[in-house]
Coordinates of C-alpha atoms and ligand atoms in Angstrom, one line a residue:
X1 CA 2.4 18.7 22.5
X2 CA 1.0 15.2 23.0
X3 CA 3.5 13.5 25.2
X4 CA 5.2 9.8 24.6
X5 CA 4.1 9.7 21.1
X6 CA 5.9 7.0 19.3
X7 CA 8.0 7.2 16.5
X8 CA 9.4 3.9 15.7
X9 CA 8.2 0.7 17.0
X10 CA 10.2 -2.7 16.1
X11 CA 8.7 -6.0 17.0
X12 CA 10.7 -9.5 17.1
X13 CA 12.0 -8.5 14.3
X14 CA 14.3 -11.2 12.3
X15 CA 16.1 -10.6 9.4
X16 CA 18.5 -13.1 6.7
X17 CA 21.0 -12.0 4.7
X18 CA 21.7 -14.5 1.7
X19 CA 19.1 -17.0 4.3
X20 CA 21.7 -16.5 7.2
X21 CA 19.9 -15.2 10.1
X22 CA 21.8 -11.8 11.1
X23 CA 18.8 -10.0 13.5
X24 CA 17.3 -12.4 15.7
X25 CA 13.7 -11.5 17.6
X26 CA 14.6 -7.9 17.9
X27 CA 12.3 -5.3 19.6
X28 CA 13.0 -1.9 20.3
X29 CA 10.6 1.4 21.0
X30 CA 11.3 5.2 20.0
X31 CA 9.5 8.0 21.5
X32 CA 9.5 11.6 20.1
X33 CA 12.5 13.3 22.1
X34 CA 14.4 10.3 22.4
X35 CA 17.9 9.1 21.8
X36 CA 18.7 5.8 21.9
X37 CA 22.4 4.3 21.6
X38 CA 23.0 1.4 20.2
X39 CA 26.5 -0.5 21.2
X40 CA 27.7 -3.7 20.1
X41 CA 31.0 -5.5 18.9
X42 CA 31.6 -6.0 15.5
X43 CA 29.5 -8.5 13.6
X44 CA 26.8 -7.8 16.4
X45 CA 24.3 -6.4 13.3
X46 CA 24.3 -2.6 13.8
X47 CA 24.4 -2.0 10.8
X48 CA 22.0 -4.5 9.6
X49 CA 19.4 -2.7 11.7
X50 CA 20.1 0.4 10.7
X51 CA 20.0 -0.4 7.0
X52 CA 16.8 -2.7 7.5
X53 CA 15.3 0.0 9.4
X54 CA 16.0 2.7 6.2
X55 CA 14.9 0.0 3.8
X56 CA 17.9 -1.4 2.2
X57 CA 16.8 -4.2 -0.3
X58 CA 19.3 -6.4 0.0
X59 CA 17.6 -7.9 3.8
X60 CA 15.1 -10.3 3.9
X61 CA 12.9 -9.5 6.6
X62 CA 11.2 -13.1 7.7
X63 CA 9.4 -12.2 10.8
X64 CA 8.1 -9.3 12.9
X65 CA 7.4 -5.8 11.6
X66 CA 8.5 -2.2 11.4
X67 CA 6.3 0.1 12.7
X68 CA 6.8 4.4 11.8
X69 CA 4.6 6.9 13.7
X70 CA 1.4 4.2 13.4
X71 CA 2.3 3.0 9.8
X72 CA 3.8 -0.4 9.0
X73 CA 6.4 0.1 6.9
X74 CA 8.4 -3.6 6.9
X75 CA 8.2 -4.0 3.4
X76 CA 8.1 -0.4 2.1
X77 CA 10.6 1.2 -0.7
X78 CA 13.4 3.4 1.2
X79 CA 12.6 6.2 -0.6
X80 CA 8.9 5.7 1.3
X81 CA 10.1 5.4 4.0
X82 CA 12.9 8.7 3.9
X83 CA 9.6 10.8 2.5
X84 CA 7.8 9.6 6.2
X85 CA 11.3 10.6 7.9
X86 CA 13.4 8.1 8.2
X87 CA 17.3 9.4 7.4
X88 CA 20.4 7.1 7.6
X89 CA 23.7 8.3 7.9
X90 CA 25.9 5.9 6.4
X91 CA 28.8 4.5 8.4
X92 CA 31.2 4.8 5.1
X93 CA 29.5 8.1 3.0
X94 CA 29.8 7.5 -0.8
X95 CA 31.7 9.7 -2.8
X96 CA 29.6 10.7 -6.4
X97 CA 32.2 12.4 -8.5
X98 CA 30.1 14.5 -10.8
X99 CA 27.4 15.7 -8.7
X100 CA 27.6 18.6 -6.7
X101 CA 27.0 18.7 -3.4
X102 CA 24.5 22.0 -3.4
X103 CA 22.7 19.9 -6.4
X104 CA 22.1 16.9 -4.4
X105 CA 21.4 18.3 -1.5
X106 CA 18.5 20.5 -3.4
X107 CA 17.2 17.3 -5.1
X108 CA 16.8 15.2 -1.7
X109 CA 14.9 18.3 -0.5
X110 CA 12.9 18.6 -3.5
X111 CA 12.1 14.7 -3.6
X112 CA 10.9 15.4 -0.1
X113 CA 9.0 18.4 -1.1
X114 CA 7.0 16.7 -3.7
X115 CA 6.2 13.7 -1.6
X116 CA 4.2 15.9 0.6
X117 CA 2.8 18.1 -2.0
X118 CA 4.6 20.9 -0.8
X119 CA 6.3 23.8 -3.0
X120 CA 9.9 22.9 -4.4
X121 CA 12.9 25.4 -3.5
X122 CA 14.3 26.7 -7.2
X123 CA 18.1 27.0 -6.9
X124 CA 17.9 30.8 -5.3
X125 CA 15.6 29.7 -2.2
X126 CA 17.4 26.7 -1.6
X127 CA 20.8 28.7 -1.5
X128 CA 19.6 30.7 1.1
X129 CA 18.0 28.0 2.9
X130 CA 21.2 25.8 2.9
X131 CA 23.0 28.9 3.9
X132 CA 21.3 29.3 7.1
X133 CA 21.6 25.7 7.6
X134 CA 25.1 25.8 7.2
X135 CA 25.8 28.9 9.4
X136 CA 23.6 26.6 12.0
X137 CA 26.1 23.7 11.8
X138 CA 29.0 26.1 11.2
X139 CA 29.9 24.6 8.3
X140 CA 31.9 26.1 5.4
X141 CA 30.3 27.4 2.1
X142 CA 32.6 25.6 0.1
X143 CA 31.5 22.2 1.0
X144 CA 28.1 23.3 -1.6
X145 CA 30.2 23.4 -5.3
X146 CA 32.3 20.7 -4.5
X147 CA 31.6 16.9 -5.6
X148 CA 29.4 14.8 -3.2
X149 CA 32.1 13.2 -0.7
X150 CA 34.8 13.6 -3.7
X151 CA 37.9 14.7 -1.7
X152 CA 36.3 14.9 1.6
X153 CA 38.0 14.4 4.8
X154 CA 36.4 11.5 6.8
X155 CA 35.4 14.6 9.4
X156 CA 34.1 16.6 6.2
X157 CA 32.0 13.5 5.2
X158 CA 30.3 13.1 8.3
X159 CA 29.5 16.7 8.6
X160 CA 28.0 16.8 5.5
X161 CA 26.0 13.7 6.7
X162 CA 24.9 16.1 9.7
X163 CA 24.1 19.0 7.0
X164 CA 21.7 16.5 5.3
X165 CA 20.1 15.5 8.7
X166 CA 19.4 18.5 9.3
X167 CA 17.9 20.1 6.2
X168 CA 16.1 17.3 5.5
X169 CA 14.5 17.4 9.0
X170 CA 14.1 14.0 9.5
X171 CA 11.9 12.9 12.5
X172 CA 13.9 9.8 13.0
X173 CA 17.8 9.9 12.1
X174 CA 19.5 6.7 12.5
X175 CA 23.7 7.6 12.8
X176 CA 25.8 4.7 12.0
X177 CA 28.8 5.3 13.9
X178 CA 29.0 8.9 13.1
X179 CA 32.4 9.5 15.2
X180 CA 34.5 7.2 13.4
X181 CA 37.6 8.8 12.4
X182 CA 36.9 12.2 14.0
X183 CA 39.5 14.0 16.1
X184 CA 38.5 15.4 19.7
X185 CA 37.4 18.5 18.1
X186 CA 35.3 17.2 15.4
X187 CA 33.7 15.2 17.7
X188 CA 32.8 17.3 20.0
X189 CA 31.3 19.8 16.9
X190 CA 29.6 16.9 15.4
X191 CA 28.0 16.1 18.9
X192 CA 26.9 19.3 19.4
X193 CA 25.2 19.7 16.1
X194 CA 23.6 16.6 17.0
X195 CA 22.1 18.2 20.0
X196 CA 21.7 21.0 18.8
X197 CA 19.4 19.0 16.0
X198 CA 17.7 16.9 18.6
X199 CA 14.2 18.5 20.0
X200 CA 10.8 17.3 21.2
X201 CA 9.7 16.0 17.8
X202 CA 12.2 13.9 16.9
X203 CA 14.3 10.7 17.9
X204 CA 17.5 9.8 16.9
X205 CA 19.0 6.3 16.8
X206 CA 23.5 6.8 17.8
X207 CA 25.7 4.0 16.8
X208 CA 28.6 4.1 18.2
X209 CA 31.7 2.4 20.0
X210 CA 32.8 5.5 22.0
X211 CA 31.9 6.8 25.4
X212 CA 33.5 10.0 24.2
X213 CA 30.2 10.8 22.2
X214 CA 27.7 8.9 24.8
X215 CA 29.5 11.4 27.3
X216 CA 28.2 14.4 25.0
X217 CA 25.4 13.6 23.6
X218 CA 23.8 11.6 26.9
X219 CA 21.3 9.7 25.0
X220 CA 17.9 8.4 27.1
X221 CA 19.0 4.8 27.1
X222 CA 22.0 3.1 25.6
X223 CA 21.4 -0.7 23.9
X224 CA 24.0 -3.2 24.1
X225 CA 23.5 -5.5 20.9
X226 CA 24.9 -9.2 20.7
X227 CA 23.9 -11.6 17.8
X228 CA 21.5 -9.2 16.3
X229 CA 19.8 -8.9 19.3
X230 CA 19.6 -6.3 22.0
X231 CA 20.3 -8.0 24.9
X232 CA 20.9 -5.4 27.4
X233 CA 19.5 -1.7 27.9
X234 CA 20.8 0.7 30.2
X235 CA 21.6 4.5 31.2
X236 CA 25.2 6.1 30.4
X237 CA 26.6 4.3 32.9
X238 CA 26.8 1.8 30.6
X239 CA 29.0 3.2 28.0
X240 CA 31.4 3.5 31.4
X241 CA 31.4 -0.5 31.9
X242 CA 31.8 -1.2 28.6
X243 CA 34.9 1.2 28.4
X244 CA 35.7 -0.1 31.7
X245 CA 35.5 -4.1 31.4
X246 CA 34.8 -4.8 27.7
X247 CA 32.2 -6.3 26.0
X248 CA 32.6 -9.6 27.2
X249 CA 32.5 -8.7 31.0
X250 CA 29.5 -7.1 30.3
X251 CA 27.6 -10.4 28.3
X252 CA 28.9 -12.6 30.7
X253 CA 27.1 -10.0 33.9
X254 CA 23.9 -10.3 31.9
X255 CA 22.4 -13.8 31.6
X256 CA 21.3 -14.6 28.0
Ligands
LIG301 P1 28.1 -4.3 13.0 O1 27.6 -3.1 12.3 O2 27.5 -4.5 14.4 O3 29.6 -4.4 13.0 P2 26.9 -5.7 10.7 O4 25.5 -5.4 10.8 O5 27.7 -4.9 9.7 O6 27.6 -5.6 12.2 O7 27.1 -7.2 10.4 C1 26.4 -8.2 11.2 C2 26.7 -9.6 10.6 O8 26.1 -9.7 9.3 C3 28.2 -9.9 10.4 O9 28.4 -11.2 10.7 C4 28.4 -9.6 8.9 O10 29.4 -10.4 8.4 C5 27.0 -10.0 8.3 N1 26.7 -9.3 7.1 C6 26.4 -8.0 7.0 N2 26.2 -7.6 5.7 C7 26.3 -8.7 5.0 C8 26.1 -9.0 3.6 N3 25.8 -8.1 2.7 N4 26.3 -10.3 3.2 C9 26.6 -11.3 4.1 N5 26.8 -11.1 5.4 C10 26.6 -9.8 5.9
LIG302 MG1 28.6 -1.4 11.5

């Protein structure tokens, strides 16, 4: 395997949302293998940068660009850009009343499929593939015939976010704050899935407020983002000060 082989690359990267500036001269750099928390008080544009990295359409990007594995992709359609392996797991899941999971799930596999000309699973493949996939997250088989989020816990959603992840096999998975709402043991489940998920060839991008999961998961480096911009990057001792002090001890420590 070729070693340090970048996955994302985001230069000074500014973004407006309704011509209010919300990312401000952002960079950041993904490697294959890597994961990278991002931590930030509300309103600090997390989101924003997860959405504007999947290619929500609502942003207007105004300067800098988006690089994925060598292609520029700032301007690109999001379903581009999840065909070259970008997947976002929402911080609120949707819930589609109507569609079964097991039928979505096959169709965002099948879209997939096709963009890289490769066979589509009929409905008998993809139940055993999904099956497998399942038994890997430990997930229940009843999750597959019931509506898309309909009903679901907010532990259930995010698992199902995890299931997606991982059948989709996405080489960079950005996961906007993934824990919210989970008890202890969810958590530590969803963390280890995400582990479990994370290997040489793929980077993954953890939102999150809680050292809990940082703890867990021990990502590479951990971001600290302030005015849509990241203005501090450290190891998991970070996640510590932040529990420790707050945010605001650790913006005034850092000159900006
Ligand atoms: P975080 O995820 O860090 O809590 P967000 O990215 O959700 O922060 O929000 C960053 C800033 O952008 C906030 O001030 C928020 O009010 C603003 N913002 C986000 N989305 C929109 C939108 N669709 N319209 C207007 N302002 C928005
Ligand atoms: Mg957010």
């Amino acid at each position: 395997m070729i070693k340090n082989e970048r996955i994302l690359e985001i230069n000074n990267l500014n973004v407006n949302i309704n011509n209010k500036p919300i990312i401000n001269n952002l960079s950041l750099s993904i490697e294959k293998g890597e994961i990278h928390a991002i931590m930030g008080k509300n309103g600090s544009g997390k989101s924003t940068l997860a959405k504007v990295i999947a290619g929500h359409p609502h942003y207007e990007v105004t300067q800098g660009n988006i690089i994925l594995k060598n292609n520029n992709i700032t301007h690109k359609e999001p379903d581009f850009r999840s065909h070259q392996g970008i997947f976002l797991a929402f911080q609120y899941p949707v819930e589609v009343p109507g569609v079964s999971n097991i039928d979505f799930l096959r169709l965002a596999y099948n879209s997939k499929q096709k963009a890289y000309n490769k066979k589509e699973a009929d409905p008998l493949t993809f139940f055993d593939l999904i099956n497998k996939k399942l038994n890997d997250i430990e997930m229940d088989k009843k999750f597959l015939d019931r509506h898309l989020n309909e009903g679901f816990s907010g532990g259930e959603k995010k698992k199902n976010e995890i299931l997606q992840m991982s059948l989709l096999n996405s080489e960079l998975s950005i996961l906007d704050e993934i824990d919210s709402g989970l008890d202890i043991d969810a958590l530590k489940k969803i963390a280890d899935n995400i582990k479990y998920f994370s290997n040489e060839n793929n980077g993954i991008i953890l939102i999150t407020h809680y050292k809990r999961l940082i703890d867990y998961i021990k990502p590479n480096y951990i971001h600290v983002m302030h005015e849509g911009q990241i203005i501090y990057t450290g190891d998991n001792s970070t996640a510590t000060n932040i529990e420790k002090y707050g945010y605001e001890h650790i913006l005034n420590n850092i000159k900006i």
